[in-house]
XYZ file of N, CA and C in Angstrom:
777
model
N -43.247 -21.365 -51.304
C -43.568 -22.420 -50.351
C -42.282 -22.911 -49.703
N -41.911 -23.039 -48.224
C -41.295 -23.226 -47.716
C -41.305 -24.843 -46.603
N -40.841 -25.817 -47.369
C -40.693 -26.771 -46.491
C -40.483 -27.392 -45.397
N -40.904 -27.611 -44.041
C -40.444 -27.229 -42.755
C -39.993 -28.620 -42.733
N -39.199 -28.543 -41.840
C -38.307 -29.357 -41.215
C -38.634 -29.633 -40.154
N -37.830 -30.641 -39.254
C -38.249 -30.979 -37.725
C -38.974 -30.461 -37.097
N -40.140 -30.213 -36.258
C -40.374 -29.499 -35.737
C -39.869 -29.127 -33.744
N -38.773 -28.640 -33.396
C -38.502 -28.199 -31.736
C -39.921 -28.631 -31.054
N -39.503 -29.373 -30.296
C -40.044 -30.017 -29.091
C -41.011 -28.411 -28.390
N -42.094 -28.175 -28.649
C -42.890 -27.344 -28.152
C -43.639 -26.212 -28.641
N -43.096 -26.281 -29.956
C -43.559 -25.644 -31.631
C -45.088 -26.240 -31.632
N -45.982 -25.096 -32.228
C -46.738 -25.803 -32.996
C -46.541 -26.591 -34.392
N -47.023 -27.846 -34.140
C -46.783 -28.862 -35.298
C -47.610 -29.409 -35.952
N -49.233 -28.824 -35.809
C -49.837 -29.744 -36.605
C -51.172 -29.053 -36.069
N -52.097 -28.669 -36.715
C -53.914 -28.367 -36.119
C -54.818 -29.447 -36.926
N -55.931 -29.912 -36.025
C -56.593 -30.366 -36.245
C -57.987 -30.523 -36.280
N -59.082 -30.710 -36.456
C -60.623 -30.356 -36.276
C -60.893 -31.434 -36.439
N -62.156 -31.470 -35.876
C -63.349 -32.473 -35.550
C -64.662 -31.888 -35.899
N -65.354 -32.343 -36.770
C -66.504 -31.921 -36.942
C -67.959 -32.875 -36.961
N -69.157 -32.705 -37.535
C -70.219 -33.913 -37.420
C -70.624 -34.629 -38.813
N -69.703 -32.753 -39.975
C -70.145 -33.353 -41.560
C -68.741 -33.286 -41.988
N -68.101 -34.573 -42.131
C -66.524 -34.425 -42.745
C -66.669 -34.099 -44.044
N -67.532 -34.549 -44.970
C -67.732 -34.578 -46.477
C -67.920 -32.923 -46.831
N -69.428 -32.297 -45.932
C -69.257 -30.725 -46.311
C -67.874 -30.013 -45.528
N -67.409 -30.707 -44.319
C -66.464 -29.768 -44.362
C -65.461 -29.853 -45.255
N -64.672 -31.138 -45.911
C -63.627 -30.866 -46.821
C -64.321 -30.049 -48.047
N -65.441 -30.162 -48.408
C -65.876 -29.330 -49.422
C -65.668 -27.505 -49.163
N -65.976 -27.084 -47.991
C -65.806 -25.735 -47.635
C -64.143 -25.127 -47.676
N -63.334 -26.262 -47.095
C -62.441 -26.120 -46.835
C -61.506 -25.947 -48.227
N -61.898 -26.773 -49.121
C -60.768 -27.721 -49.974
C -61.378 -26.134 -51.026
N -62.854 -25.515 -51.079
C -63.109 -24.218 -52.281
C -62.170 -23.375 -50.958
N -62.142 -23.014 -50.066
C -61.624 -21.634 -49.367
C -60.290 -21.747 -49.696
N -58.994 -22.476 -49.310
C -57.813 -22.559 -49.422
C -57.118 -23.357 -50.435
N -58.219 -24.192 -50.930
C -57.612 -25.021 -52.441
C -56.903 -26.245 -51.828
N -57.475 -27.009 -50.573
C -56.883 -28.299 -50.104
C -57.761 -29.236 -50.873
N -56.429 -30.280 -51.010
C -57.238 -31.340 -51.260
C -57.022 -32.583 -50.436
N -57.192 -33.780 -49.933
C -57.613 -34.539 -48.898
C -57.472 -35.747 -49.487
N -56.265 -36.509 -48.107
C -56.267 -38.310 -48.366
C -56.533 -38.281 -47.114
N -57.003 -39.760 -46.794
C -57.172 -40.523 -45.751
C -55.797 -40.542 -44.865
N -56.504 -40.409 -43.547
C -55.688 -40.473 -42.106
C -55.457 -42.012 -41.724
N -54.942 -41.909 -40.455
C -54.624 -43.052 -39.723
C -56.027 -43.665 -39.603
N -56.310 -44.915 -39.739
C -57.364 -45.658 -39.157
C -57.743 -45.640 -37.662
N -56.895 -45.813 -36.683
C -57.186 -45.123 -35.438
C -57.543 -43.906 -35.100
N -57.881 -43.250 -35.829
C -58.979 -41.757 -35.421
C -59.763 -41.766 -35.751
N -60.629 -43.334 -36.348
C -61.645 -43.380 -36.595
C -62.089 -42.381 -38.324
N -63.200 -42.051 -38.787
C -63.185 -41.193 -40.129
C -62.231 -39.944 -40.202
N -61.196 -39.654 -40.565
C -60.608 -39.176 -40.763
C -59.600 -38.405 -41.788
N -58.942 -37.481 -42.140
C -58.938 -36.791 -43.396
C -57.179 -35.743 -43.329
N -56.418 -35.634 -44.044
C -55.350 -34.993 -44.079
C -55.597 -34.126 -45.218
N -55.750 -32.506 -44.974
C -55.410 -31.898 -45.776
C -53.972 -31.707 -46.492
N -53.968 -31.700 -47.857
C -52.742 -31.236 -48.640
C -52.759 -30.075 -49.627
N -51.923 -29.747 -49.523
C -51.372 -28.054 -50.856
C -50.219 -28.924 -51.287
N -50.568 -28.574 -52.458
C -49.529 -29.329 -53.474
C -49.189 -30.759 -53.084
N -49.811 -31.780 -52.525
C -49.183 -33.099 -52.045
C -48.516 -32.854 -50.730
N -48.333 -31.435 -50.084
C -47.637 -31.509 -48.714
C -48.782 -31.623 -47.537
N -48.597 -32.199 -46.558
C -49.771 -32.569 -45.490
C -49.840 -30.724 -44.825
N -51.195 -30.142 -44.427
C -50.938 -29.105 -43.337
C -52.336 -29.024 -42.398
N -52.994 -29.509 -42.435
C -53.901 -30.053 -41.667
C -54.887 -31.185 -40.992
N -55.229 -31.410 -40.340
C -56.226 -33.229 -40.108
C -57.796 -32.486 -39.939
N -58.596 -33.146 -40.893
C -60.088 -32.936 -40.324
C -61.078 -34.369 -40.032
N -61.474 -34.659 -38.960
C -61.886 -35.789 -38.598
C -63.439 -35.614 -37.956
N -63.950 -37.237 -38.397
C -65.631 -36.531 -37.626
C -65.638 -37.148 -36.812
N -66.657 -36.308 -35.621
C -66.910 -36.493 -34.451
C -67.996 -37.958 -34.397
N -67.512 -38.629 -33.140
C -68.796 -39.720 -33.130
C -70.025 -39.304 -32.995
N -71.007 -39.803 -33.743
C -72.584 -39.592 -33.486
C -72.869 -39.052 -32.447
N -72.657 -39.678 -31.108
C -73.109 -39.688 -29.750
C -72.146 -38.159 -28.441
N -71.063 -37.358 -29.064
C -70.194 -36.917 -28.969
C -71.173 -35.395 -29.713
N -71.027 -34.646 -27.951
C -71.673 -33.037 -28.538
C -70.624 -32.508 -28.137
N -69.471 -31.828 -28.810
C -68.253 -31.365 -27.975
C -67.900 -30.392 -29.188
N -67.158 -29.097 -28.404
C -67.327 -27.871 -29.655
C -66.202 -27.948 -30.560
N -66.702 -27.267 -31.904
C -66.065 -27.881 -32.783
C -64.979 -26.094 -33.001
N -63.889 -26.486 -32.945
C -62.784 -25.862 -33.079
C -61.543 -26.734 -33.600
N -60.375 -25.908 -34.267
C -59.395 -26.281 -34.231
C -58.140 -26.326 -33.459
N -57.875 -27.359 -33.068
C -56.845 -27.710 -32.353
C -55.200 -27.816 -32.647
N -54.641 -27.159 -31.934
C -53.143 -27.048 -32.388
C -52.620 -27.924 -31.372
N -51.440 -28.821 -32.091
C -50.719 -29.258 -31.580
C -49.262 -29.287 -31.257
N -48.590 -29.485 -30.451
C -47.351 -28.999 -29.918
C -46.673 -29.969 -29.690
N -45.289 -30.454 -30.825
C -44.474 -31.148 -30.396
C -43.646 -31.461 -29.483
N -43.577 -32.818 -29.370
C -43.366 -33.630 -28.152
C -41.847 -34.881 -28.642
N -41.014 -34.699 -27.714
C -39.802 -35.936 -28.336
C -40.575 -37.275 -27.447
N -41.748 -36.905 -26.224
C -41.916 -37.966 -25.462
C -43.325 -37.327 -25.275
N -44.570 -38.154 -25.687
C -46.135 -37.892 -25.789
C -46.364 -38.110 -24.185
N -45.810 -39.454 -23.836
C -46.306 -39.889 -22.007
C -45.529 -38.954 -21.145
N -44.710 -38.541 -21.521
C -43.366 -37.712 -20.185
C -44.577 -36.181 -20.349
N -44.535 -36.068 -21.601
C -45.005 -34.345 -21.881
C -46.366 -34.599 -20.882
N -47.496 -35.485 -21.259
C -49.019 -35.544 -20.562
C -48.759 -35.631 -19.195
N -47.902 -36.686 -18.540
C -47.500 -36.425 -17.386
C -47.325 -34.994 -16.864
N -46.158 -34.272 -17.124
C -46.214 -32.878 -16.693
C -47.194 -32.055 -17.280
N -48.057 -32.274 -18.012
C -49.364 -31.340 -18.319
C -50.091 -31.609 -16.509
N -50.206 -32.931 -16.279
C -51.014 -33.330 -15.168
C -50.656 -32.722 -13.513
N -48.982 -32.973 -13.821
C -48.429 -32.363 -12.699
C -48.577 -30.857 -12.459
N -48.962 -29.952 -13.754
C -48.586 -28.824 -13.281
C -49.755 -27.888 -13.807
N -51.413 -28.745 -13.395
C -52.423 -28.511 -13.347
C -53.453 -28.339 -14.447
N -53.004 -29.062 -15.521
C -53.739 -29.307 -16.516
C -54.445 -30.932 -16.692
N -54.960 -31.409 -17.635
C -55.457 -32.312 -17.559
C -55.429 -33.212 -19.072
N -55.356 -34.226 -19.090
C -55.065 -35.130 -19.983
C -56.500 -35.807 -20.235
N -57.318 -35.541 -21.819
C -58.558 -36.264 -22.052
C -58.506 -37.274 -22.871
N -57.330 -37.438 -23.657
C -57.514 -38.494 -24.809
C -56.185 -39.140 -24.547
N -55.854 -39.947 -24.441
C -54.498 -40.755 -24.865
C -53.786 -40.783 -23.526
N -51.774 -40.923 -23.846
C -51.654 -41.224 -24.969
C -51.811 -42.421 -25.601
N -51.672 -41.678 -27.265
C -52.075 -43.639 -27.787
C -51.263 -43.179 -29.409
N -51.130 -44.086 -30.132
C -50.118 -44.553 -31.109
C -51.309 -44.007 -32.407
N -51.229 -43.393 -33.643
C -52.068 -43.403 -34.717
C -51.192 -43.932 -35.686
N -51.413 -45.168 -35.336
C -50.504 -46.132 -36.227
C -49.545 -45.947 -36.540
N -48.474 -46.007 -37.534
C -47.382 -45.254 -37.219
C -46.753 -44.311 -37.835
N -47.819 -43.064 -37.880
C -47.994 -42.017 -37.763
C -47.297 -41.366 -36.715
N -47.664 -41.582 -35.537
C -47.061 -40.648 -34.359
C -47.935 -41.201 -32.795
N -47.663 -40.419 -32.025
C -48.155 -40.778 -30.969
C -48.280 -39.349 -30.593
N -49.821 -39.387 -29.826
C -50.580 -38.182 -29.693
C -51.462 -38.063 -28.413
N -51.831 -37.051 -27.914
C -52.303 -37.110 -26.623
C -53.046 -35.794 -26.799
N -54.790 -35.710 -26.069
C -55.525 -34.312 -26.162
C -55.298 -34.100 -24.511
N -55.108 -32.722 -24.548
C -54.894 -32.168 -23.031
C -55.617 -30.839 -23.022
N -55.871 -30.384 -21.592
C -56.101 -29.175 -21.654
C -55.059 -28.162 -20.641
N -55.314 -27.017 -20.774
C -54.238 -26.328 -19.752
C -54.965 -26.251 -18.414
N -54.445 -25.569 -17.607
C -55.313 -25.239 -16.303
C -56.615 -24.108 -17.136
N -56.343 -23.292 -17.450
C -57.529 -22.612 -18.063
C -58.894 -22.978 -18.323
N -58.415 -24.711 -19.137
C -59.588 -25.072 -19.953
C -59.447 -24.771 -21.236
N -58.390 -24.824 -21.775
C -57.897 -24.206 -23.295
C -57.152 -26.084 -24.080
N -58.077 -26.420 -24.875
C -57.806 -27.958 -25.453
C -56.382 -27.488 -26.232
N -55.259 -28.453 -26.341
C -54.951 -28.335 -27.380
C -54.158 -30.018 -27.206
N -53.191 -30.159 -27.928
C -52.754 -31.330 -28.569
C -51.263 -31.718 -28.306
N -50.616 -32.895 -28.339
C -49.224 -33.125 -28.287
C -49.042 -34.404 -29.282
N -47.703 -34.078 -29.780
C -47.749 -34.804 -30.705
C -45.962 -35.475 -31.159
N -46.045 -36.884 -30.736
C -44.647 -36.947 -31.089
C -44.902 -38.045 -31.958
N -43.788 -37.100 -33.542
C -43.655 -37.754 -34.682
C -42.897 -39.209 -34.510
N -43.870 -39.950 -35.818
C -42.744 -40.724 -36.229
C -42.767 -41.279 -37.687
N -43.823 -41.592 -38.313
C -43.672 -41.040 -40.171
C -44.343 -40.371 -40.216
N -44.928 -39.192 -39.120
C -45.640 -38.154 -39.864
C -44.814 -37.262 -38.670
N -44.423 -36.284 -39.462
C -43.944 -35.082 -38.316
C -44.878 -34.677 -38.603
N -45.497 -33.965 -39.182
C -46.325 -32.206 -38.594
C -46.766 -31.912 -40.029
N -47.308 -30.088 -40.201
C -47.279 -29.487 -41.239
C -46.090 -29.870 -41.890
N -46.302 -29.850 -42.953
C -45.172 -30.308 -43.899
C -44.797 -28.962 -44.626
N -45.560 -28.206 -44.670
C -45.039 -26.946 -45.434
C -45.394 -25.685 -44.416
N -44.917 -24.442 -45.179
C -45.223 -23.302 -43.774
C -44.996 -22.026 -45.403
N -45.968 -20.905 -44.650
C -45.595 -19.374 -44.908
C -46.839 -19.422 -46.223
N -47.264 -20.223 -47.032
C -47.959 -20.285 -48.627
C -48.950 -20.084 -47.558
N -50.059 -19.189 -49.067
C -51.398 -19.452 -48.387
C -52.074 -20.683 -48.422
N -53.288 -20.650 -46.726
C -53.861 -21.958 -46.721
C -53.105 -23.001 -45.771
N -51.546 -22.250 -45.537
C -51.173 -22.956 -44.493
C -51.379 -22.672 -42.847
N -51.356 -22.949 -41.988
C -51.611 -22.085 -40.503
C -49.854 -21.563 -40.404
N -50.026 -20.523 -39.786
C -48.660 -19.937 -39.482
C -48.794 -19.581 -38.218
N -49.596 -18.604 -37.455
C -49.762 -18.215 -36.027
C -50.231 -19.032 -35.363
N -50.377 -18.820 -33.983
C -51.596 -19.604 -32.541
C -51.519 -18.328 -31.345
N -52.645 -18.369 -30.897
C -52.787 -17.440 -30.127
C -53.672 -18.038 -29.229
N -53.099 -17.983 -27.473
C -54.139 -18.647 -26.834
C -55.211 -17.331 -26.484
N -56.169 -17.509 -26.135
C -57.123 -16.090 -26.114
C -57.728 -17.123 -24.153
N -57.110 -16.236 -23.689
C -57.645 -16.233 -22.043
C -58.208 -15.402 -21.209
N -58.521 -15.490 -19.879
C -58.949 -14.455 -18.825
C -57.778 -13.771 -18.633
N -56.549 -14.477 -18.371
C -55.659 -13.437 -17.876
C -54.078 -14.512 -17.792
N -52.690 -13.679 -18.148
C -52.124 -14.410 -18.730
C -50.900 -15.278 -18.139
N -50.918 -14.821 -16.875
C -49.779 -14.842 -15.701
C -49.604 -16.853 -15.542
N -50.687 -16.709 -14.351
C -50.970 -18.391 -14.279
C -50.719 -19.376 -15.546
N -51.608 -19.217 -16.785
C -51.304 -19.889 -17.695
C -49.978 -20.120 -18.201
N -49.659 -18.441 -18.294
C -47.860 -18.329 -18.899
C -47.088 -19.440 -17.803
N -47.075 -19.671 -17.174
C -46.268 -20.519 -16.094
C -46.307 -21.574 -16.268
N -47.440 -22.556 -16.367
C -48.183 -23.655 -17.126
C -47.504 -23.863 -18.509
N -46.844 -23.244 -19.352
C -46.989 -23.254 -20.641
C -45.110 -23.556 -20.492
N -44.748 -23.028 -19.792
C -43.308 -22.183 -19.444
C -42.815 -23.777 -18.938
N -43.445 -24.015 -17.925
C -43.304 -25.484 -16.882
C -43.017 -26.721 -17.986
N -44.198 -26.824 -18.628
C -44.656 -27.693 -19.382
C -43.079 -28.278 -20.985
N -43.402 -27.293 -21.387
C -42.676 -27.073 -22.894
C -41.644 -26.409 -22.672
N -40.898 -25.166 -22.018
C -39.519 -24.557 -21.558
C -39.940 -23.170 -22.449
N -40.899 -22.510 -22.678
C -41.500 -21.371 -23.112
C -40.377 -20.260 -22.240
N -40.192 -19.374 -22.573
C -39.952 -18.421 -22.142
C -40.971 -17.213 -22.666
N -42.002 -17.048 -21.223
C -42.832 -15.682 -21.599
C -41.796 -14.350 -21.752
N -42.482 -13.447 -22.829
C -41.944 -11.982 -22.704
C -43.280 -11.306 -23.044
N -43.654 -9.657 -21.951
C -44.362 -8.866 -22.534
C -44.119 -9.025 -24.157
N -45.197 -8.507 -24.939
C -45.496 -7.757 -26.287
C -45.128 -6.579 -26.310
N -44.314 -6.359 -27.646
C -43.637 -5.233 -28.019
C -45.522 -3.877 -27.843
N -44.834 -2.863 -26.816
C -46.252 -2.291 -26.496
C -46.448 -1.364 -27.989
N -45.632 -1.018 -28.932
C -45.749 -0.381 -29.774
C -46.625 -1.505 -30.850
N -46.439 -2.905 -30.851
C -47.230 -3.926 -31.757
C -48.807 -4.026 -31.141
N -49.150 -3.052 -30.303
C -51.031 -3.072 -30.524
C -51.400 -2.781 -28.943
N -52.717 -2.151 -28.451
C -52.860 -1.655 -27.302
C -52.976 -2.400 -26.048
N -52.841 -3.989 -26.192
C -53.515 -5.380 -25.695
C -53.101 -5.036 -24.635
N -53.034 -4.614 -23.123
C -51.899 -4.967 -22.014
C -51.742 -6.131 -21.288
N -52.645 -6.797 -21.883
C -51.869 -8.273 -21.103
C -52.024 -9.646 -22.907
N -50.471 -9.006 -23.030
C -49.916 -9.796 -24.227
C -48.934 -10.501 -23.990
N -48.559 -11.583 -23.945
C -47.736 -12.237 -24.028
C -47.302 -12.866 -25.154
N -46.080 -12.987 -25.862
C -45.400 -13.818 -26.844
C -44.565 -14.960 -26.228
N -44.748 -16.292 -26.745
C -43.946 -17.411 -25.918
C -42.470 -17.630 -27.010
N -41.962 -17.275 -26.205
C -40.205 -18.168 -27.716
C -39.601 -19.499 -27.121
N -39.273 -19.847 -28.176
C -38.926 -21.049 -28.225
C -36.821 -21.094 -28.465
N -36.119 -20.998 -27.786
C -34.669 -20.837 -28.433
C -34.710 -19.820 -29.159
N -35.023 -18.684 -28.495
C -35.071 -16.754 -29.235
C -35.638 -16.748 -30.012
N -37.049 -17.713 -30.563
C -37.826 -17.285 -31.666
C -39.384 -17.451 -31.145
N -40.376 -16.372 -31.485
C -41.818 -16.730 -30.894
C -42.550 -17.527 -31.884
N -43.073 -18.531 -31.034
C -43.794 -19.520 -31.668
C -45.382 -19.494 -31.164
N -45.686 -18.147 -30.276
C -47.441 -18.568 -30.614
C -47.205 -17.585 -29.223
N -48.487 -17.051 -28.880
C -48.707 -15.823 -28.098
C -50.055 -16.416 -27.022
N -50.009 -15.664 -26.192
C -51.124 -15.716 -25.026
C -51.873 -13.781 -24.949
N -53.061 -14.247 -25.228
C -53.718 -12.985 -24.942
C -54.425 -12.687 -23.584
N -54.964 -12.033 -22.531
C -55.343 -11.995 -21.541
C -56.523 -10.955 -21.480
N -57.915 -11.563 -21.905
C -58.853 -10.616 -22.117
C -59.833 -10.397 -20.714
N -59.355 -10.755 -19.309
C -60.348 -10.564 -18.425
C -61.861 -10.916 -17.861
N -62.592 -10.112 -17.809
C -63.992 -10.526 -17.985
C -64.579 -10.042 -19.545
N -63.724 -9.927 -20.372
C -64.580 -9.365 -21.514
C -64.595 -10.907 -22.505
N -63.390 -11.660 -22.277
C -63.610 -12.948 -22.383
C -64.992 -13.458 -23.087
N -65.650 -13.936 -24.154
C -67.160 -14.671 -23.916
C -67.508 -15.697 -23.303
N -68.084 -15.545 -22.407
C -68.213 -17.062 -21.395
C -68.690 -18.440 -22.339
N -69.623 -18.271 -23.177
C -70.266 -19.055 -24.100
C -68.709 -20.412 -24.532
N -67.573 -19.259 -25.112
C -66.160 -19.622 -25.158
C -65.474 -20.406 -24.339
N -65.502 -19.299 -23.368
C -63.959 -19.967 -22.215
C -62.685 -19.641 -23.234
N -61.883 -20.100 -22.638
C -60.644 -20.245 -23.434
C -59.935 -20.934 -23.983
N -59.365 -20.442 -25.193
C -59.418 -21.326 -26.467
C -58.578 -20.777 -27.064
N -57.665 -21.705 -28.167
C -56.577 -21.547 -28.889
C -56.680 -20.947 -30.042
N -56.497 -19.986 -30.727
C -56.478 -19.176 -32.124
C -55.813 -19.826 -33.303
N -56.286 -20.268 -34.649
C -55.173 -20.367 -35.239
C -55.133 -19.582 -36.345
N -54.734 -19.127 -37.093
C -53.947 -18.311 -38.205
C -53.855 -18.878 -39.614
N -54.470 -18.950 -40.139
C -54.223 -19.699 -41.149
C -53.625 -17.882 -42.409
N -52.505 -18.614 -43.472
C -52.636 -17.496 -44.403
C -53.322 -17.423 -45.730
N -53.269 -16.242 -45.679
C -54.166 -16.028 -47.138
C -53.538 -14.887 -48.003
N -53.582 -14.819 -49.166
C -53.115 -13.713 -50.189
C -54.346 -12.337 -49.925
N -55.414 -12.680 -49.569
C -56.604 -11.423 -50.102
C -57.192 -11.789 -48.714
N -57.656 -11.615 -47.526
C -58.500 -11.935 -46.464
C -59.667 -11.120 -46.808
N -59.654 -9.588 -47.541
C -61.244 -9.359 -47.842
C -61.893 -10.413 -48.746
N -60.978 -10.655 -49.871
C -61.876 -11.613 -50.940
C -62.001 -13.214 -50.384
N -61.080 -13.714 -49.391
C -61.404 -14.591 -48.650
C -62.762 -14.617 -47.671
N -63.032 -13.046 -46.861
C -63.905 -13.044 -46.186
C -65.484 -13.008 -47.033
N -65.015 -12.588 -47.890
C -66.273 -12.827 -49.019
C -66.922 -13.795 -49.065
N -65.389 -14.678 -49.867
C -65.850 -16.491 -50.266
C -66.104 -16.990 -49.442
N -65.890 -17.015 -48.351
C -66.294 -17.810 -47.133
C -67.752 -17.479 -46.538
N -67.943 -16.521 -46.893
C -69.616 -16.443 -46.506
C -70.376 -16.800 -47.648
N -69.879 -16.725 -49.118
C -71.032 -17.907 -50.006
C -70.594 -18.951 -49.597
N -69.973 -19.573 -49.404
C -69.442 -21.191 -48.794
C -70.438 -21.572 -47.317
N -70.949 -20.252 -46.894
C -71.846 -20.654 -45.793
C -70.868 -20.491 -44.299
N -69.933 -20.023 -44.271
C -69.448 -19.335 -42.842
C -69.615 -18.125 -42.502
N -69.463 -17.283 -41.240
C -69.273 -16.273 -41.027
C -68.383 -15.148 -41.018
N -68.281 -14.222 -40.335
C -67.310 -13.123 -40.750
C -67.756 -12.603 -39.345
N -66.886 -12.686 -37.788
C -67.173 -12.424 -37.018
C -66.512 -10.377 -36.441
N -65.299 -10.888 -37.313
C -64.719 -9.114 -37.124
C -64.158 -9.434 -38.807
N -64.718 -8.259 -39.430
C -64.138 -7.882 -40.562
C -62.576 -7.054 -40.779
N -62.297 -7.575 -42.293
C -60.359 -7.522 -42.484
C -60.466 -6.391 -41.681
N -59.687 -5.996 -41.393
C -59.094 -4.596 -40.927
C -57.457 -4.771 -40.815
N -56.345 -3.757 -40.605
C -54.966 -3.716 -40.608
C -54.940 -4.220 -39.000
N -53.695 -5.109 -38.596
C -53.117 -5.437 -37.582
C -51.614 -5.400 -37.047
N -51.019 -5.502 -35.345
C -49.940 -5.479 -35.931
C -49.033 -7.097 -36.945
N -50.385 -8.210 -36.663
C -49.704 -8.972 -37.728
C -49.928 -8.967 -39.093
N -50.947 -8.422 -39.435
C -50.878 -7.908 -40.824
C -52.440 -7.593 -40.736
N -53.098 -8.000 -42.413
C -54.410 -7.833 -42.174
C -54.725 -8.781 -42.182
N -56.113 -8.882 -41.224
C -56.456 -10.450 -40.866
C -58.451 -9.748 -40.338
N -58.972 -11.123 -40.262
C -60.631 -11.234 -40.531
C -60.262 -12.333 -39.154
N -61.361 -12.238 -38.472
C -61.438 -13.609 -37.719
C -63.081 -13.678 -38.438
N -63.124 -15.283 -38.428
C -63.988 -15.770 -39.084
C -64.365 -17.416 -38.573
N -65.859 -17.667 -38.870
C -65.922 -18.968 -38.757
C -66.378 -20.276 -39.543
N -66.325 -21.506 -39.753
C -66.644 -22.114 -41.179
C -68.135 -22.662 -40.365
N -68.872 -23.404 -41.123
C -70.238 -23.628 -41.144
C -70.825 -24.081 -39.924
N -69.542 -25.120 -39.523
C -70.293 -25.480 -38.358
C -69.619 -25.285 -36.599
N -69.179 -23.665 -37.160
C -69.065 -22.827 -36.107
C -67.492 -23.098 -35.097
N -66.189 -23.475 -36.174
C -65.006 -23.642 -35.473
C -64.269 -21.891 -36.243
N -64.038 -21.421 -34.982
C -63.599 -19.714 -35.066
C -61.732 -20.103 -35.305
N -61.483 -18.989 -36.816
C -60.277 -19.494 -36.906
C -59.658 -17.880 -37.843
N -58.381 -17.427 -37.776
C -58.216 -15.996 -38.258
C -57.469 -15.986 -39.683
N -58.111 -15.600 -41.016
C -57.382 -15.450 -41.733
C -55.899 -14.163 -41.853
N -54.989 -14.284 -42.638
C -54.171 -13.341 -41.994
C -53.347 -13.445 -43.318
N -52.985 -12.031 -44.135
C -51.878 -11.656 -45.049
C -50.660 -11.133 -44.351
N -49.982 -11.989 -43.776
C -48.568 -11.766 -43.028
C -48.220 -10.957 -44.147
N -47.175 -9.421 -42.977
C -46.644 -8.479 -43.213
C -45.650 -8.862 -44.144
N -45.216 -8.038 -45.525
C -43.702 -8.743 -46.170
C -44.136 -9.448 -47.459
């Protein structure tokens, strides 16, 4: 287990979910990866922090009664400034739905989307940085945005946070419109560009990665736990990985990083 530190201003720093049953989901969650769960900020309303070993690496929170909005996990991307960052989300054709606003003093956080239509999150620490741990299973390690196509967005992403797009190594898998984003010469989360094969039902939407020691015997447990198994393990170029979904239908990829 590897302790992370600060997280660079544009890193993913933190995923989060919203669901309608918080109680069965920490139950699904807490048998699949072995989290166990304290209480969040009071300003997010019912709310929940997953932990491995006492270190924070996820938020699961329920949705209001009245609130039909799809349930996925959301990654968030550190911010030294939550209002400066939403601002240029706005300027450079994305859109700002929640915030910003203070979760006590926790951090200050803001939900946005890209031009795409792809939700994700910003988040500037202040007694809570982020994942607290990285690389163990059960923690998220990857993000992958999954889009129509990757040009426009990459620019958006680039504008926004100081991304530098590069093609995908073409020998790491047949994708041709792959993009890896780095952050100061290191990649911190990828853009895929699937066209019209895209599922419209979807749109576009952020991937996250969570790891695991066994993803077949994970893909197992997770279907007595009552989720699905949408593409079974198979080898990748990030290792072997299952995309899969938990009960009440947020799509998320288990993955035995290579090494």
């Amino acid at each position: 287990m590897t302790e992370a530190t600060r997280h660079t201003p544009g890193t993913p720093c933190w995923v989060s979910l919203m669901v309608h049953g918080l109680d069965a989901t920490q139950a699904f969650y807490g048998e699949l990866f072995g989290w166990e769960f304290s209480p969040g900020p009071q300003q997010l309303g019912p709310y929940v922090r997953a932990l491995l070993d006492g270190k924070e690496v996820a938020g699961i929170g329920r949705l209001p009664a009245d609130r039909d909005l799809p349930i996925a996990w959301t990654p968030y991307l550190a911010t030294d400034d939550a209002d400066a960052t939403a601002e240029s989300v706005r300027c450079s054709g994305g859109t700002v739905g929640v915030g910003p606003l203070d979760a006590a003093d926790a951090g200050r956080m803001a939900i946005v989307t890209d031009p795409a239509g792809a939700v994700f999150g910003l988040w500037q620490p202040s007694a809570h940085s982020g994942i607290a741990v990285r690389g163990t299973p059960g923690t998220p390690v990857w993000h992958e945005l999954l889009t129509t196509g990757t040009a426009t967005v990459g620019k958006f992403y680039e504008t926004v946070f100081g991304f530098t797009p590069e093609p995908a190594d073409p020998d790491a898998g047949p994708d041709p419109d792959h993009v890896i984003l780095r952050l100061e010469d290191r990649p911190v989360a990828a853009l895929r560009g699937f066209g019209r094969s895209l599922p419209r039902d979807r749109g576009t939407y952020w991937m996250t990665f969570f790891e695991v020691e066994d993803p077949d015997g994970v893909a197992v447990r997770l279907t007595e736990l009552g989720g699905r198994v949408l593409k079974p393990p198979q080898e990748s170029p990030q290792g072997r990985i299952a995309v899969v979904t938990d009960p009440e239908g947020a799509i998320f990829t288990v993955v035995r990083s290579p090494g």
